[in-house]
GROMACS .gro file of C-alpha atoms in nm:
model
  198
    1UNK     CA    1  -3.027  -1.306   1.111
    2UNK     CA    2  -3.382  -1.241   1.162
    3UNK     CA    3  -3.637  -1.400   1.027
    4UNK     CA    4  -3.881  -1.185   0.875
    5UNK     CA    5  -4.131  -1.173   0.537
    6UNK     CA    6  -4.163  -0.951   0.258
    7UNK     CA    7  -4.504  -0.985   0.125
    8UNK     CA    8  -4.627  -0.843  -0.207
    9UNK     CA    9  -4.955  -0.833  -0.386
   10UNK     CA   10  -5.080  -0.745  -0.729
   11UNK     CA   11  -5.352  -0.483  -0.726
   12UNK     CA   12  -5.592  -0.603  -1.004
   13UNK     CA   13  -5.886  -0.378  -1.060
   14UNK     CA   14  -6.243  -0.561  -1.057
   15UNK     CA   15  -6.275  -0.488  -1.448
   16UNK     CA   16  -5.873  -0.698  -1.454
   17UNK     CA   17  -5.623  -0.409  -1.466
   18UNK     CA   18  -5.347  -0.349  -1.327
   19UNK     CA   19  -5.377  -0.011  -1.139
   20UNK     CA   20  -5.187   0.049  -0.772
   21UNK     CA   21  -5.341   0.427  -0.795
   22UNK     CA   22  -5.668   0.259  -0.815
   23UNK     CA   23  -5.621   0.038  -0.515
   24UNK     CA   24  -5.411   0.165  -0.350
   25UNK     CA   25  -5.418   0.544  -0.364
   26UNK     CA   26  -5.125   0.730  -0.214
   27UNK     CA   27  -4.845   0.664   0.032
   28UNK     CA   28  -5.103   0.733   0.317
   29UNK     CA   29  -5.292   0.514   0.202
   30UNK     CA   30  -5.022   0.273   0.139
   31UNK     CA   31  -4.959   0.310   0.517
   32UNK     CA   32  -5.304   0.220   0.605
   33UNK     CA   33  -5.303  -0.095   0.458
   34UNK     CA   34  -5.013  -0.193   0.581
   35UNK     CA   35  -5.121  -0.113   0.910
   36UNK     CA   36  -5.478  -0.307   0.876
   37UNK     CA   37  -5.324  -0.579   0.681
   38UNK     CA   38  -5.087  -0.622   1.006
   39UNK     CA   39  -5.333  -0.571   1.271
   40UNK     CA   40  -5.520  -0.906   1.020
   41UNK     CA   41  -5.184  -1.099   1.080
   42UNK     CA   42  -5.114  -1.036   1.445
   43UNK     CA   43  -5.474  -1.195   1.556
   44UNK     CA   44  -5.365  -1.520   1.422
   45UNK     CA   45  -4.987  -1.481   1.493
   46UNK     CA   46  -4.969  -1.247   1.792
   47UNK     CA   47  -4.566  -1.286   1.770
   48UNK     CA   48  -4.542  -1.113   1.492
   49UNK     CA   49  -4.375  -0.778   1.498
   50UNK     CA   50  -4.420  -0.497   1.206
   51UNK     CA   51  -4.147  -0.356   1.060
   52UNK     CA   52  -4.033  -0.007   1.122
   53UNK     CA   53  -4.093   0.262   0.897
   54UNK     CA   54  -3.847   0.460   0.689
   55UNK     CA   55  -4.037   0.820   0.755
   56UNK     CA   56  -4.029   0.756   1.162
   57UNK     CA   57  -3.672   0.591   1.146
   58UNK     CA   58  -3.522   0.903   0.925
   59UNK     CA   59  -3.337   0.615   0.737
   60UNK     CA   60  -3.272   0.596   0.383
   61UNK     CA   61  -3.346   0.281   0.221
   62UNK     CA   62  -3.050   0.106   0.044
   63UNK     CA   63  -3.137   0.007  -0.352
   64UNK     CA   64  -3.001  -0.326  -0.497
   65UNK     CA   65  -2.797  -0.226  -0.703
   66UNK     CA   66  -2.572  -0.066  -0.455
   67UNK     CA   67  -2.518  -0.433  -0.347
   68UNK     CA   68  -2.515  -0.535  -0.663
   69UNK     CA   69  -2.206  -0.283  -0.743
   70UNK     CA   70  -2.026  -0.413  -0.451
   71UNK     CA   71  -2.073  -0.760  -0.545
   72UNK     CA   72  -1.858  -0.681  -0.867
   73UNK     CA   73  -1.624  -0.436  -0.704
   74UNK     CA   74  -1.586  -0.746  -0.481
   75UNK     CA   75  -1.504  -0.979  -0.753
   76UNK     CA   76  -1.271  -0.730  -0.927
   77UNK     CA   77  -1.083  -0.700  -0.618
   78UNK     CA   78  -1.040  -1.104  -0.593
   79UNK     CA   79  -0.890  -1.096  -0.962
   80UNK     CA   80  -0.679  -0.782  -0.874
   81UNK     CA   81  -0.521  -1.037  -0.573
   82UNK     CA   82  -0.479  -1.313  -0.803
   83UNK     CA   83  -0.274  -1.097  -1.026
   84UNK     CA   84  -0.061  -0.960  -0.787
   85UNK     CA   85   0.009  -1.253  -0.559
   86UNK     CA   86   0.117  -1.416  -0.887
   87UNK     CA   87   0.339  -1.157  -1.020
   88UNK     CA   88   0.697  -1.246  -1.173
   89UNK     CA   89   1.010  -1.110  -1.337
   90UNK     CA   90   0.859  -1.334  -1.602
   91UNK     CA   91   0.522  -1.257  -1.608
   92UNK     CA   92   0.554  -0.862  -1.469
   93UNK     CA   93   0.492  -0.702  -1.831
   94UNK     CA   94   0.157  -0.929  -1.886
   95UNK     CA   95   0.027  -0.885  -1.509
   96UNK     CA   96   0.059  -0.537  -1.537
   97UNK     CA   97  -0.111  -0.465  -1.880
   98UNK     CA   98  -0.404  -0.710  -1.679
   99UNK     CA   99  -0.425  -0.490  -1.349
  100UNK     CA  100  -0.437  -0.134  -1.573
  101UNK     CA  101  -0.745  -0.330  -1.773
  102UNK     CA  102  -0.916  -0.387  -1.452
  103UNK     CA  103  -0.831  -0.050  -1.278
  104UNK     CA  104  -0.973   0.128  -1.557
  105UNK     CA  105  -1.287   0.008  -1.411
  106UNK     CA  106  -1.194  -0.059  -1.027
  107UNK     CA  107  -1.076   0.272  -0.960
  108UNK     CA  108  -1.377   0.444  -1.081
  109UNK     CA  109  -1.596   0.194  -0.929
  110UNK     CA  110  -1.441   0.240  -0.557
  111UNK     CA  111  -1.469   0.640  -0.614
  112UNK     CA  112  -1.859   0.578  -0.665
  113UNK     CA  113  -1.886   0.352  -0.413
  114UNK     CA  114  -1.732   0.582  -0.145
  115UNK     CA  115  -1.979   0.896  -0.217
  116UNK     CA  116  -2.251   0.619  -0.285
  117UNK     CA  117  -2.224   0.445   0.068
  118UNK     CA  118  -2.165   0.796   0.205
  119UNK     CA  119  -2.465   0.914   0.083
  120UNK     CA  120  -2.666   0.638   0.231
  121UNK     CA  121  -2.453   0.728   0.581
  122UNK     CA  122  -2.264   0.429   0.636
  123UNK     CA  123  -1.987   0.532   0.844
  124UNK     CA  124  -1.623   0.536   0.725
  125UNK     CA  125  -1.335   0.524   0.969
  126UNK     CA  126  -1.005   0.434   0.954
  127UNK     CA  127  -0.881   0.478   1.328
  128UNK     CA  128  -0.857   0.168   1.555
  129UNK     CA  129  -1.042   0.302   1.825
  130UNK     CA  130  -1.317   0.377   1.607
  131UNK     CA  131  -1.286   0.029   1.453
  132UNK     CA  132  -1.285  -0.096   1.846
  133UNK     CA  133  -1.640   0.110   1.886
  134UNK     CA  134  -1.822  -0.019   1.566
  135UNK     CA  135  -1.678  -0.397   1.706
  136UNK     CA  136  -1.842  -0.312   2.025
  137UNK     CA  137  -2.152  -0.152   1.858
  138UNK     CA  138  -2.196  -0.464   1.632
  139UNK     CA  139  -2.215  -0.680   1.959
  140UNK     CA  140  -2.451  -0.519   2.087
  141UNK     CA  141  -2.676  -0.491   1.766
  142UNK     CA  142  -2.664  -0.838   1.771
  143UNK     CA  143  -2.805  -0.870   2.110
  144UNK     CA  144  -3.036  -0.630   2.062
  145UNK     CA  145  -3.198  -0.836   1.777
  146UNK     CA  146  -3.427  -1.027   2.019
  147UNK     CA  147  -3.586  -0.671   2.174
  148UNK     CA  148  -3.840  -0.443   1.949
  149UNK     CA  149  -3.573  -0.300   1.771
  150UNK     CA  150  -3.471  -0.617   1.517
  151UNK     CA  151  -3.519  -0.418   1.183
  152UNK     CA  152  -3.322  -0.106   1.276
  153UNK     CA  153  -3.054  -0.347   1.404
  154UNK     CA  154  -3.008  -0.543   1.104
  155UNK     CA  155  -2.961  -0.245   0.887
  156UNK     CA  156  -2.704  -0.160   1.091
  157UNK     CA  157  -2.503  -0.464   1.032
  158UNK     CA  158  -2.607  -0.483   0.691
  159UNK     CA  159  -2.392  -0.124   0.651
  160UNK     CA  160  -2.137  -0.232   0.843
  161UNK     CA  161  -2.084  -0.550   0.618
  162UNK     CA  162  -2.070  -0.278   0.321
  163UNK     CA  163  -1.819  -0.069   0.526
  164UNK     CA  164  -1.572  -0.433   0.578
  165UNK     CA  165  -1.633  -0.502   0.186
  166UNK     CA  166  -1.549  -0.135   0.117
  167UNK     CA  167  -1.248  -0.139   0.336
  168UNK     CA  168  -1.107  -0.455   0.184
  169UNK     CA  169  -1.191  -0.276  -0.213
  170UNK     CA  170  -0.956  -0.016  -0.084
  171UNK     CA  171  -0.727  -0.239   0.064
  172UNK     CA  172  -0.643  -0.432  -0.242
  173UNK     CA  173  -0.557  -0.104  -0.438
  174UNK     CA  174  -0.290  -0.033  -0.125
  175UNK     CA  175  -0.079  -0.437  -0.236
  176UNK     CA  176  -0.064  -0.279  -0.582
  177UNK     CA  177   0.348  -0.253  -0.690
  178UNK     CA  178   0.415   0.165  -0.747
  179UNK     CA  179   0.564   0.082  -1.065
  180UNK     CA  180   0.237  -0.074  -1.161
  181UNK     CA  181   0.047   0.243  -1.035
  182UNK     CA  182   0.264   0.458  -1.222
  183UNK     CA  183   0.242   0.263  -1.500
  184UNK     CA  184  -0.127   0.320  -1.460
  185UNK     CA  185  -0.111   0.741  -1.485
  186UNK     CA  186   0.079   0.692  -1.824
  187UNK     CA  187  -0.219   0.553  -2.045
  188UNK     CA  188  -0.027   0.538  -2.325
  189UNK     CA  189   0.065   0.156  -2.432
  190UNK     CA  190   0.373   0.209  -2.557
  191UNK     CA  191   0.477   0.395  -2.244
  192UNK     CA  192   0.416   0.108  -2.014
  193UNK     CA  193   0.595  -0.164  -2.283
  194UNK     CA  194   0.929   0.108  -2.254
  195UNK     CA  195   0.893   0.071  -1.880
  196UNK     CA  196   0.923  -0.279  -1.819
  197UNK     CA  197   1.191  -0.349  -2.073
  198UNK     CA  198   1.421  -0.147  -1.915
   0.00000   0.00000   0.00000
């Protein structure tokens, strides 16, 4: 990983308030001083390097809480392997009223996630050769990381660490039992008691 800062500044107003518009302006302006407040930085620290820009780089920035929605897509996934790796003639009509619970809101959750991570562009591919080139590509994103192009790089891996978590989401959904699945169409309580029992 890179090092690199993220620095942030409160734009009081000299009567005390709290007012970006007034200090700041627009995103032009917003521009400007990052640019100045760089040029500041680098006469003290000429190793510093300044980030690369969203509007030159066409890229779309990725919010929080798309990370945030993977980290519990994540964890659902980990309880949806406990469950199933633990599954037994005993336990089969308990497991599977636990694994409908939590693909009530798994399945949903992996739907959103797929137009979601699509929408920010992160590549989805299922083919081995295509796995092979994103490999390849990730080596040499993490060579590149030393050159000018550090910040571009790391977003790349950053996606392609949502693409792995994504993949193994998917993955876990693929171990599930088809009696559980269907099971899972039939809402209906009483429908998936009648099932096991027989």
């Amino acid at each position: 990983m890179t090092l690199h800062m993220h620095l942030c500044f409160v734009p009081l107003t000299e009567d005390g308030r709290l007012s970006a518009k007034d200090i700041i302006g627009n995103k032009k302006k917003l521009t400007w001083w990052q640019d100045e407040f760089w040029k500041h930085m680098v006469k003290k620290f000429p190793d510093l390097e300044r980030g690369e820009s969203a509007s030159l780089t066409g890229r779309d920035h990725i919010p929080p809480r798309v990370f945030k929605e993977m980290t519990r897509l994540t964890k659902q996934k980990e309880k949806l392997g406990q469950l199933l790796t633990g599954i037994t003639p005993f336990n089969a009509k308990s497991r599977a009223e636990e694994i409908c619970k939590i693909l009530d809101t798994y399945l949903p959750g992996v739907e959103k996630m797929d137009t979601l991570l699509r929408k920010y562009g992160v590549a989805f591919t299922k083919t081995a050769s295509e796995n092979k080139k994103l490999k390849t590509k990730n080596a040499e994103l993490e060579e590149s990381l030393a050159s000018a192009q550090k910040v571009s790089a790391l977003k790349q891996i950053v996606d392609l660490k949502l693409r792995r978590d994504y993949d193994s989401a998917v993955a876990i959904l693929e171990q599930i039992p088809p009696e559980v699945l269907e099971l899972y169409k039939h809402p209906h309580k009483k429908e998936r008691e009648t099932a096991y029992d027989r």
